[in-house]
PDB file of C-alpha atoms and ligand atoms in Angstrom:
ATOM      1  CA  MET K   4     -15.380   1.591  12.214  1.00  0.00           C
ATOM      2  CA  ARG K   5     -12.249   1.133  10.097  1.00  0.00           C
ATOM      3  CA  GLN K   6      -8.961   0.804  11.971  1.00  0.00           C
ATOM      4  CA  ALA K   7      -6.259   3.219  10.801  1.00  0.00           C
ATOM      5  CA  LEU K   8      -3.477   1.533   8.824  1.00  0.00           C
ATOM      6  CA  VAL K   9      -0.029   2.937   8.073  1.00  0.00           C
ATOM      7  CA  VAL K  10       2.194   0.971   5.696  1.00  0.00           C
ATOM      8  CA  GLY K  11       5.855   1.687   5.001  1.00  0.00           C
ATOM      9  CA  ASN K  12       7.002   0.746   1.509  1.00  0.00           C
ATOM     10  CA  TRP K  13      10.784   0.611   1.758  1.00  0.00           C
ATOM     11  CA  LYS K  14      11.139   0.024  -1.991  1.00  0.00           C
ATOM     12  CA  MET K  15      14.696  -0.953  -3.067  1.00  0.00           C
ATOM     13  CA  HIS K  16      16.432   0.615  -0.079  1.00  0.00           C
ATOM     14  CA  GLY K  17      18.482  -0.629   2.812  1.00  0.00           C
ATOM     15  CA  SER K  18      21.188  -3.016   3.905  1.00  0.00           C
ATOM     16  CA  ARG K  19      21.032  -5.595   6.688  1.00  0.00           C
ATOM     17  CA  ALA K  20      22.655  -3.060   9.015  1.00  0.00           C
ATOM     18  CA  SER K  21      20.378  -0.139   8.125  1.00  0.00           C
ATOM     19  CA  VAL K  22      17.308  -2.383   8.373  1.00  0.00           C
ATOM     20  CA  ASP K  23      18.379  -3.398  11.899  1.00  0.00           C
ATOM     21  CA  ASP K  24      18.839   0.239  12.891  1.00  0.00           C
ATOM     22  CA  LEU K  25      15.477   1.294  11.506  1.00  0.00           C
ATOM     23  CA  LEU K  26      13.693  -1.628  13.121  1.00  0.00           C
ATOM     24  CA  SER K  27      15.144  -1.108  16.562  1.00  0.00           C
ATOM     25  CA  ASP K  28      13.745   2.434  16.590  1.00  0.00           C
ATOM     26  CA  LEU K  29      10.405   1.364  15.130  1.00  0.00           C
ATOM     27  CA  VAL K  30       9.856  -1.631  17.384  1.00  0.00           C
ATOM     28  CA  GLN K  31      10.389   0.524  20.459  1.00  0.00           C
ATOM     29  CA  GLY K  32       8.167   3.331  19.311  1.00  0.00           C
ATOM     30  CA  SER K  33       5.347   1.726  17.403  1.00  0.00           C
ATOM     31  CA  ARG K  34       3.124   0.398  20.192  1.00  0.00           C
ATOM     32  CA  ILE K  35       0.509   2.937  19.343  1.00  0.00           C
ATOM     33  CA  PRO K  36      -3.040   1.920  20.130  1.00  0.00           C
ATOM     34  CA  GLY K  37      -5.567   2.309  17.393  1.00  0.00           C
ATOM     35  CA  THR K  38      -3.293   2.072  14.360  1.00  0.00           C
ATOM     36  CA  GLU K  39      -2.159  -1.026  12.532  1.00  0.00           C
ATOM     37  CA  VAL K  40       1.423  -0.750  11.283  1.00  0.00           C
ATOM     38  CA  VAL K  41       2.974  -2.700   8.397  1.00  0.00           C
ATOM     39  CA  VAL K  42       6.449  -2.491   6.871  1.00  0.00           C
ATOM     40  CA  CYS K  43       7.280  -3.820   3.413  1.00  0.00           C
ATOM     41  CA  PRO K  44      11.024  -4.360   2.922  1.00  0.00           C
ATOM     42  CA  ALA K  45      12.727  -5.833  -0.132  1.00  0.00           C
ATOM     43  CA  TYR K  46      12.384  -9.617  -0.439  1.00  0.00           C
ATOM     44  CA  VAL K  47      15.935 -10.232   0.772  1.00  0.00           C
ATOM     45  CA  HIS K  48      15.199  -8.470   4.066  1.00  0.00           C
ATOM     46  CA  LEU K  49      11.825 -10.075   4.738  1.00  0.00           C
ATOM     47  CA  ALA K  50      13.072 -12.870   7.014  1.00  0.00           C
ATOM     48  CA  GLN K  51      15.218 -10.448   9.013  1.00  0.00           C
ATOM     49  CA  VAL K  52      12.333  -8.036   9.456  1.00  0.00           C
ATOM     50  CA  GLN K  53       9.899 -10.827  10.239  1.00  0.00           C
ATOM     51  CA  ALA K  54      12.184 -12.133  13.010  1.00  0.00           C
ATOM     52  CA  ALA K  55      12.617  -8.671  14.524  1.00  0.00           C
ATOM     53  CA  CYS K  56       8.887  -7.912  14.441  1.00  0.00           C
ATOM     54  CA  ILE K  57       7.653 -11.186  15.853  1.00  0.00           C
ATOM     55  CA  SER K  58       6.981  -9.781  19.308  1.00  0.00           C
ATOM     56  CA  ALA K  59       6.263  -6.252  18.092  1.00  0.00           C
ATOM     57  CA  SER K  60       2.992  -4.769  16.953  1.00  0.00           C
ATOM     58  CA  ILE K  61       4.322  -4.415  13.405  1.00  0.00           C
ATOM     59  CA  SER K  62       3.244  -6.726  10.583  1.00  0.00           C
ATOM     60  CA  VAL K  63       5.360  -7.509   7.569  1.00  0.00           C
ATOM     61  CA  GLY K  64       4.477  -7.285   3.898  1.00  0.00           C
ATOM     62  CA  ALA K  65       6.125  -7.839   0.542  1.00  0.00           C
ATOM     63  CA  GLN K  66       6.202  -5.271  -2.244  1.00  0.00           C
ATOM     64  CA  ASP K  67       5.022  -7.680  -4.937  1.00  0.00           C
ATOM     65  CA  CYS K  68       4.501 -11.371  -5.647  1.00  0.00           C
ATOM     66  CA  SER K  69       4.130 -13.685  -8.595  1.00  0.00           C
ATOM     67  CA  HIS K  70       0.736 -14.535 -10.019  1.00  0.00           C
ATOM     68  CA  LEU K  71       1.914 -18.156 -10.242  1.00  0.00           C
ATOM     69  CA  GLN K  72       2.045 -20.851  -7.564  1.00  0.00           C
ATOM     70  CA  SER K  73       5.423 -22.461  -8.279  1.00  0.00           C
ATOM     71  CA  GLY K  74       7.550 -23.691 -11.147  1.00  0.00           C
ATOM     72  CA  ALA K  75      10.373 -22.752 -13.461  1.00  0.00           C
ATOM     73  CA  PHE K  76      10.023 -18.971 -13.213  1.00  0.00           C
ATOM     74  CA  THR K  77      13.482 -17.653 -12.449  1.00  0.00           C
ATOM     75  CA  GLY K  78      13.513 -14.657 -10.154  1.00  0.00           C
ATOM     76  CA  GLU K  79       9.864 -14.880  -9.153  1.00  0.00           C
ATOM     77  CA  VAL K  80       8.512 -15.226  -5.600  1.00  0.00           C
ATOM     78  CA  ALA K  81       5.261 -17.122  -5.049  1.00  0.00           C
ATOM     79  CA  PRO K  82       2.601 -15.820  -2.660  1.00  0.00           C
ATOM     80  CA  LEU K  83       2.735 -19.071  -0.671  1.00  0.00           C
ATOM     81  CA  MET K  84       6.468 -18.546  -0.100  1.00  0.00           C
ATOM     82  CA  LEU K  85       5.579 -15.225   1.505  1.00  0.00           C
ATOM     83  CA  SER K  86       2.852 -16.581   3.765  1.00  0.00           C
ATOM     84  CA  ASP K  87       5.120 -19.504   4.663  1.00  0.00           C
ATOM     85  CA  LEU K  88       7.654 -16.932   5.887  1.00  0.00           C
ATOM     86  CA  GLY K  89       5.059 -15.313   8.159  1.00  0.00           C
ATOM     87  CA  CYS K  90       4.509 -12.404   5.836  1.00  0.00           C
ATOM     88  CA  ARG K  91       0.881 -11.232   6.113  1.00  0.00           C
ATOM     89  CA  TRP K  92       0.602  -8.487   3.523  1.00  0.00           C
ATOM     90  CA  VAL K  93       1.522  -7.813  -0.088  1.00  0.00           C
ATOM     91  CA  ILE K  94       1.490  -4.621  -2.158  1.00  0.00           C
ATOM     92  CA  LEU K  95       0.156  -5.207  -5.672  1.00  0.00           C
ATOM     93  CA  GLY K  96       0.002  -3.044  -8.779  1.00  0.00           C
ATOM     94  CA  HIS K  97       2.287  -0.302  -7.480  1.00  0.00           C
ATOM     95  CA  SER K  98       2.724   2.330 -10.186  1.00  0.00           C
ATOM     96  CA  GLU K  99       6.460   1.575 -10.286  1.00  0.00           C
ATOM     97  CA  ARG K 100       5.608  -2.042 -11.181  1.00  0.00           C
ATOM     98  CA  ARG K 101       3.102  -0.845 -13.774  1.00  0.00           C
ATOM     99  CA  GLN K 102       5.582   1.662 -15.227  1.00  0.00           C
ATOM    100  CA  TYR K 103       8.896  -0.207 -15.148  1.00  0.00           C
ATOM    101  CA  HIS K 104       7.678  -3.792 -15.424  1.00  0.00           C
ATOM    102  CA  ASP K 105       4.726  -3.318 -17.741  1.00  0.00           C
ATOM    103  CA  GLU K 106       2.244  -4.718 -15.260  1.00  0.00           C
ATOM    104  CA  SER K 107      -1.213  -4.653 -16.771  1.00  0.00           C
ATOM    105  CA  ASP K 108      -4.514  -4.689 -14.916  1.00  0.00           C
ATOM    106  CA  GLU K 109      -4.818  -8.349 -15.953  1.00  0.00           C
ATOM    107  CA  ILE K 110      -1.545  -9.220 -14.234  1.00  0.00           C
ATOM    108  CA  VAL K 111      -2.562  -7.258 -11.147  1.00  0.00           C
ATOM    109  CA  ALA K 112      -5.851  -9.201 -11.108  1.00  0.00           C
ATOM    110  CA  ALA K 113      -4.009 -12.537 -11.390  1.00  0.00           C
ATOM    111  CA  LYS K 114      -1.609 -11.545  -8.608  1.00  0.00           C
ATOM    112  CA  LEU K 115      -4.511 -10.480  -6.424  1.00  0.00           C
ATOM    113  CA  SER K 116      -6.243 -13.790  -6.912  1.00  0.00           C
ATOM    114  CA  ALA K 117      -3.034 -15.747  -6.153  1.00  0.00           C
ATOM    115  CA  ALA K 118      -2.276 -13.609  -3.092  1.00  0.00           C
ATOM    116  CA  LEU K 119      -5.775 -14.109  -1.676  1.00  0.00           C
ATOM    117  CA  ASP K 120      -5.509 -17.865  -2.264  1.00  0.00           C
ATOM    118  CA  ALA K 121      -2.280 -17.854  -0.238  1.00  0.00           C
ATOM    119  CA  GLY K 122      -3.988 -16.032   2.632  1.00  0.00           C
ATOM    120  CA  LEU K 123      -2.145 -12.745   2.122  1.00  0.00           C
ATOM    121  CA  GLN K 124      -3.833  -9.402   2.749  1.00  0.00           C
ATOM    122  CA  PRO K 125      -3.517  -7.398  -0.469  1.00  0.00           C
ATOM    123  CA  ILE K 126      -2.903  -3.680  -0.836  1.00  0.00           C
ATOM    124  CA  VAL K 127      -3.920  -2.872  -4.415  1.00  0.00           C
ATOM    125  CA  CYS K 128      -2.477   0.400  -5.710  1.00  0.00           C
ATOM    126  CA  VAL K 129      -4.239   2.665  -8.179  1.00  0.00           C
ATOM    127  CA  GLY K 130      -3.555   6.193  -9.385  1.00  0.00           C
ATOM    128  CA  GLU K 131      -3.414   8.510 -12.349  1.00  0.00           C
ATOM    129  CA  THR K 132      -0.491  10.308 -13.985  1.00  0.00           C
ATOM    130  CA  ARG K 133      -0.190  14.071 -14.075  1.00  0.00           C
ATOM    131  CA  GLU K 134      -1.254  14.151 -17.742  1.00  0.00           C
ATOM    132  CA  GLN K 135      -4.324  12.095 -16.958  1.00  0.00           C
ATOM    133  CA  ARG K 136      -5.307  14.391 -14.084  1.00  0.00           C
ATOM    134  CA  GLU K 137      -4.757  17.496 -16.207  1.00  0.00           C
ATOM    135  CA  ALA K 138      -6.892  15.954 -18.941  1.00  0.00           C
ATOM    136  CA  GLY K 139      -9.693  15.507 -16.397  1.00  0.00           C
ATOM    137  CA  SER K 140      -9.606  11.713 -16.625  1.00  0.00           C
ATOM    138  CA  ALA K 141      -8.300  10.805 -13.154  1.00  0.00           C
ATOM    139  CA  GLU K 142     -11.528   9.078 -12.105  1.00  0.00           C
ATOM    140  CA  ILE K 143     -11.832   7.215 -15.416  1.00  0.00           C
ATOM    141  CA  VAL K 144      -8.276   5.880 -15.022  1.00  0.00           C
ATOM    142  CA  VAL K 145      -8.673   4.866 -11.384  1.00  0.00           C
ATOM    143  CA  GLY K 146     -12.099   3.348 -12.062  1.00  0.00           C
ATOM    144  CA  ALA K 147     -10.660   1.271 -14.922  1.00  0.00           C
ATOM    145  CA  GLN K 148      -7.754   0.075 -12.760  1.00  0.00           C
ATOM    146  CA  LEU K 149     -10.178  -1.039 -10.066  1.00  0.00           C
ATOM    147  CA  GLN K 150     -12.417  -2.687 -12.639  1.00  0.00           C
ATOM    148  CA  GLY K 151      -9.433  -4.530 -14.131  1.00  0.00           C
ATOM    149  CA  ALA K 152      -8.125  -5.754 -10.793  1.00  0.00           C
ATOM    150  CA  LEU K 153     -11.330  -6.563  -8.953  1.00  0.00           C
ATOM    151  CA  THR K 154     -13.892  -7.807 -11.448  1.00  0.00           C
ATOM    152  CA  GLY K 155     -14.840 -11.394 -10.682  1.00  0.00           C
ATOM    153  CA  GLN K 156     -12.709 -11.604  -7.518  1.00  0.00           C
ATOM    154  CA  THR K 157     -14.114 -13.176  -4.398  1.00  0.00           C
ATOM    155  CA  ASN K 158     -13.046 -13.177  -0.748  1.00  0.00           C
ATOM    156  CA  LEU K 159     -12.177  -9.493  -0.796  1.00  0.00           C
ATOM    157  CA  GLU K 160     -12.904  -8.954   2.919  1.00  0.00           C
ATOM    158  CA  THR K 161      -9.227  -8.232   3.617  1.00  0.00           C
ATOM    159  CA  LEU K 162      -8.693  -5.989   0.587  1.00  0.00           C
ATOM    160  CA  VAL K 163      -7.005  -2.632   1.109  1.00  0.00           C
ATOM    161  CA  VAL K 164      -6.829  -0.107  -1.738  1.00  0.00           C
ATOM    162  CA  ALA K 165      -4.097   2.529  -1.899  1.00  0.00           C
ATOM    163  CA  TYR K 166      -4.713   5.657  -3.954  1.00  0.00           C
ATOM    164  CA  GLU K 167      -1.295   6.805  -5.111  1.00  0.00           C
ATOM    165  CA  PRO K 168      -1.397   9.546  -7.728  1.00  0.00           C
ATOM    166  CA  VAL K 169       1.706   8.904  -9.828  1.00  0.00           C
ATOM    167  CA  TRP K 170       2.525  12.617  -9.924  1.00  0.00           C
ATOM    168  CA  ALA K 171       2.784  12.689  -6.126  1.00  0.00           C
ATOM    169  CA  ILE K 172       5.141   9.741  -5.665  1.00  0.00           C
ATOM    170  CA  GLY K 173       8.627  10.776  -4.630  1.00  0.00           C
ATOM    171  CA  THR K 174       8.077  14.260  -5.995  1.00  0.00           C
ATOM    172  CA  GLY K 175       7.257  16.197  -2.847  1.00  0.00           C
ATOM    173  CA  LEU K 176       3.928  17.098  -4.484  1.00  0.00           C
ATOM    174  CA  THR K 177       0.993  15.796  -2.480  1.00  0.00           C
ATOM    175  CA  ALA K 178      -2.630  15.656  -3.486  1.00  0.00           C
ATOM    176  CA  THR K 179      -4.487  18.260  -1.466  1.00  0.00           C
ATOM    177  CA  PRO K 180      -6.659  16.754   1.266  1.00  0.00           C
ATOM    178  CA  LYS K 181      -9.675  17.761  -0.863  1.00  0.00           C
ATOM    179  CA  GLN K 182      -8.338  16.070  -4.026  1.00  0.00           C
ATOM    180  CA  ALA K 183      -7.495  12.928  -2.075  1.00  0.00           C
ATOM    181  CA  GLN K 184     -10.840  12.851  -0.251  1.00  0.00           C
ATOM    182  CA  GLU K 185     -12.753  13.204  -3.525  1.00  0.00           C
ATOM    183  CA  MET K 186     -10.868  10.302  -5.088  1.00  0.00           C
ATOM    184  CA  HIS K 187     -11.204   8.143  -1.983  1.00  0.00           C
ATOM    185  CA  ALA K 188     -14.973   8.689  -1.939  1.00  0.00           C
ATOM    186  CA  PHE K 189     -15.058   7.752  -5.635  1.00  0.00           C
ATOM    187  CA  ILE K 190     -12.990   4.602  -4.958  1.00  0.00           C
ATOM    188  CA  ARG K 191     -15.440   3.576  -2.258  1.00  0.00           C
ATOM    189  CA  THR K 192     -18.325   3.898  -4.728  1.00  0.00           C
ATOM    190  CA  CYS K 193     -16.398   1.792  -7.280  1.00  0.00           C
ATOM    191  CA  LEU K 194     -15.639  -0.914  -4.716  1.00  0.00           C
ATOM    192  CA  GLN K 195     -19.301  -1.380  -4.011  1.00  0.00           C
ATOM    193  CA  GLN K 196     -20.287  -1.350  -7.679  1.00  0.00           C
ATOM    194  CA  ILE K 197     -17.480  -3.457  -9.159  1.00  0.00           C
ATOM    195  CA  ALA K 198     -16.787  -6.035  -6.513  1.00  0.00           C
ATOM    196  CA  GLY K 199     -19.843  -5.867  -4.294  1.00  0.00           C
ATOM    197  CA  VAL K 200     -17.610  -5.454  -1.265  1.00  0.00           C
ATOM    198  CA  ASP K 201     -18.756  -3.647   1.827  1.00  0.00           C
ATOM    199  CA  ALA K 202     -17.029  -0.401   0.951  1.00  0.00           C
ATOM    200  CA  SER K 203     -17.805   1.111   4.322  1.00  0.00           C
ATOM    201  CA  ALA K 204     -15.607  -1.599   5.865  1.00  0.00           C
ATOM    202  CA  THR K 205     -12.777  -1.484   3.294  1.00  0.00           C
ATOM    203  CA  ARG K 206      -9.734   0.589   4.101  1.00  0.00           C
ATOM    204  CA  VAL K 207      -8.535   3.061   1.485  1.00  0.00           C
ATOM    205  CA  LEU K 208      -5.031   4.487   2.017  1.00  0.00           C
ATOM    206  CA  TYR K 209      -3.446   7.558   0.472  1.00  0.00           C
ATOM    207  CA  GLY K 210       0.123   7.427  -0.838  1.00  0.00           C
ATOM    208  CA  GLY K 211       2.369   9.983  -2.516  1.00  0.00           C
ATOM    209  CA  SER K 212       4.757  12.218  -0.579  1.00  0.00           C
ATOM    210  CA  VAL K 213       3.064  11.632   2.764  1.00  0.00           C
ATOM    211  CA  LYS K 214       5.261  13.502   5.223  1.00  0.00           C
ATOM    212  CA  VAL K 215       5.234  14.626   8.831  1.00  0.00           C
ATOM    213  CA  ASN K 216       3.823  18.000   7.835  1.00  0.00           C
ATOM    214  CA  ASN K 217       0.863  16.839   5.745  1.00  0.00           C
ATOM    215  CA  ALA K 218      -0.189  13.518   7.304  1.00  0.00           C
ATOM    216  CA  ALA K 219      -2.626  14.895   9.878  1.00  0.00           C
ATOM    217  CA  GLN K 220      -4.583  16.929   7.320  1.00  0.00           C
ATOM    218  CA  LEU K 221      -4.878  13.917   5.050  1.00  0.00           C
ATOM    219  CA  PHE K 222      -5.958  11.623   7.893  1.00  0.00           C
ATOM    220  CA  ALA K 223      -8.615  14.145   8.927  1.00  0.00           C
ATOM    221  CA  GLN K 224     -10.563  13.356   5.733  1.00  0.00           C
ATOM    222  CA  PRO K 225     -13.460  10.969   6.309  1.00  0.00           C
ATOM    223  CA  ASP K 226     -12.524   8.504   3.558  1.00  0.00           C
ATOM    224  CA  ILE K 227      -8.760   8.403   4.190  1.00  0.00           C
ATOM    225  CA  ASP K 228      -7.994   5.488   6.496  1.00  0.00           C
ATOM    226  CA  GLY K 229      -4.216   5.763   6.610  1.00  0.00           C
ATOM    227  CA  ALA K 230      -1.213   5.943   4.339  1.00  0.00           C
ATOM    228  CA  LEU K 231       1.187   4.034   2.146  1.00  0.00           C
ATOM    229  CA  VAL K 232       4.435   5.829   2.882  1.00  0.00           C
ATOM    230  CA  GLY K 233       7.629   5.708   0.806  1.00  0.00           C
ATOM    231  CA  GLY K 234      10.547   8.000   1.620  1.00  0.00           C
ATOM    232  CA  ALA K 235       9.339   9.058   5.069  1.00  0.00           C
ATOM    233  CA  ALA K 236       9.021   5.403   6.119  1.00  0.00           C
ATOM    234  CA  LEU K 237      12.812   5.099   5.977  1.00  0.00           C
ATOM    235  CA  ILE K 238      13.249   7.676   8.751  1.00  0.00           C
ATOM    236  CA  ALA K 239      12.074   6.148  12.033  1.00  0.00           C
ATOM    237  CA  GLU K 240      11.179   9.433  13.692  1.00  0.00           C
ATOM    238  CA  ASP K 241       9.114  10.574  10.704  1.00  0.00           C
ATOM    239  CA  PHE K 242       7.350   7.254  10.271  1.00  0.00           C
ATOM    240  CA  LEU K 243       6.465   7.166  13.978  1.00  0.00           C
ATOM    241  CA  THR K 244       5.106  10.714  13.776  1.00  0.00           C
ATOM    242  CA  ILE K 245       2.932   9.711  10.821  1.00  0.00           C
ATOM    243  CA  ILE K 246       1.677   6.648  12.742  1.00  0.00           C
ATOM    244  CA  ASN K 247       0.829   8.891  15.666  1.00  0.00           C
ATOM    245  CA  ALA K 248      -1.044  11.278  13.386  1.00  0.00           C
ATOM    246  CA  ALA K 249      -3.137   8.364  12.124  1.00  0.00           C
ATOM    247  CA  SER K 250      -3.953   7.368  15.699  1.00  0.00           C
ATOM    248  CA  ALA K 251      -5.142  10.810  16.728  1.00  0.00           C
ATOM    249  CA  PRO K 252      -8.894  10.867  17.344  1.00  0.00           C
TER     250      PRO K 252
HETATM  251  P1  13P V  57       6.779   8.557  -1.410  1.00  0.00           P
HETATM  252  O1  13P V  57       6.122   8.617  -0.049  1.00  0.00           O
HETATM  253  O2  13P V  57       8.258   8.493  -1.350  1.00  0.00           O
HETATM  254  O3  13P V  57       6.234   9.600  -2.329  1.00  0.00           O
HETATM  255  O4  13P V  57       6.345   7.134  -2.039  1.00  0.00           O
HETATM  256  C1  13P V  57       5.016   6.795  -2.064  1.00  0.00           C
HETATM  257  C2  13P V  57       4.892   5.395  -2.518  1.00  0.00           C
HETATM  258  O5  13P V  57       5.116   5.095  -3.680  1.00  0.00           O
HETATM  259  C3  13P V  57       4.521   4.384  -1.518  1.00  0.00           C
HETATM  260  O6  13P V  57       4.197   3.173  -2.118  1.00  0.00           O
END
């Protein structure tokens, strides 16, 4: 039985004051049995969020990390710095990193390996563009991303995969529950084949315009174990509603 997981990716949003406001609402409302909740603020807010969540049932994650351990790499943040801070999770290979920072599958693989070594729980993002879906190559693209990130990796017991179709991120377009379920089932097959992980025990999240009005239908699919939420995670009431939808039997 896979526990539902809802992750808020706050991206490059917020100030110390707005983070405090959001957290005070979330901490009060997020004691929801059955669902694990994670929030991923910007690096500069991690310590603040970590301190506020220490006695709450919310875990903290980063949105990225370096593939390197330490050294003269200006602007980078090492995975061990994150675990040292009490951060438990890290998002890797988000399409915005792939698109705007030229992250290749090789870099995602190196980051995954470094994150696992530091004891972080990785959320590896995969997903196709609109052109790729229209060309009928969505599964080929997602399969190749998984192959690139996971081949040769070990200790993947804590791995979480997030399927985030690029065309659904921040656009208000969501994959239909059927489209998402089909891809999630495919991802589970790949996990078994590529990395030999117990795919029946690995959580696969959906991300891309998850909102209050579509979350329940997505979570009703057998292979969707929760969500990676962007915009709606910045509105406490909406995020709590989505968490509740994930907890529903
Ligand atoms: P939106 O929910 O804003 O579409 O963002 C999804 C996402 O990219 C989460 O990582």
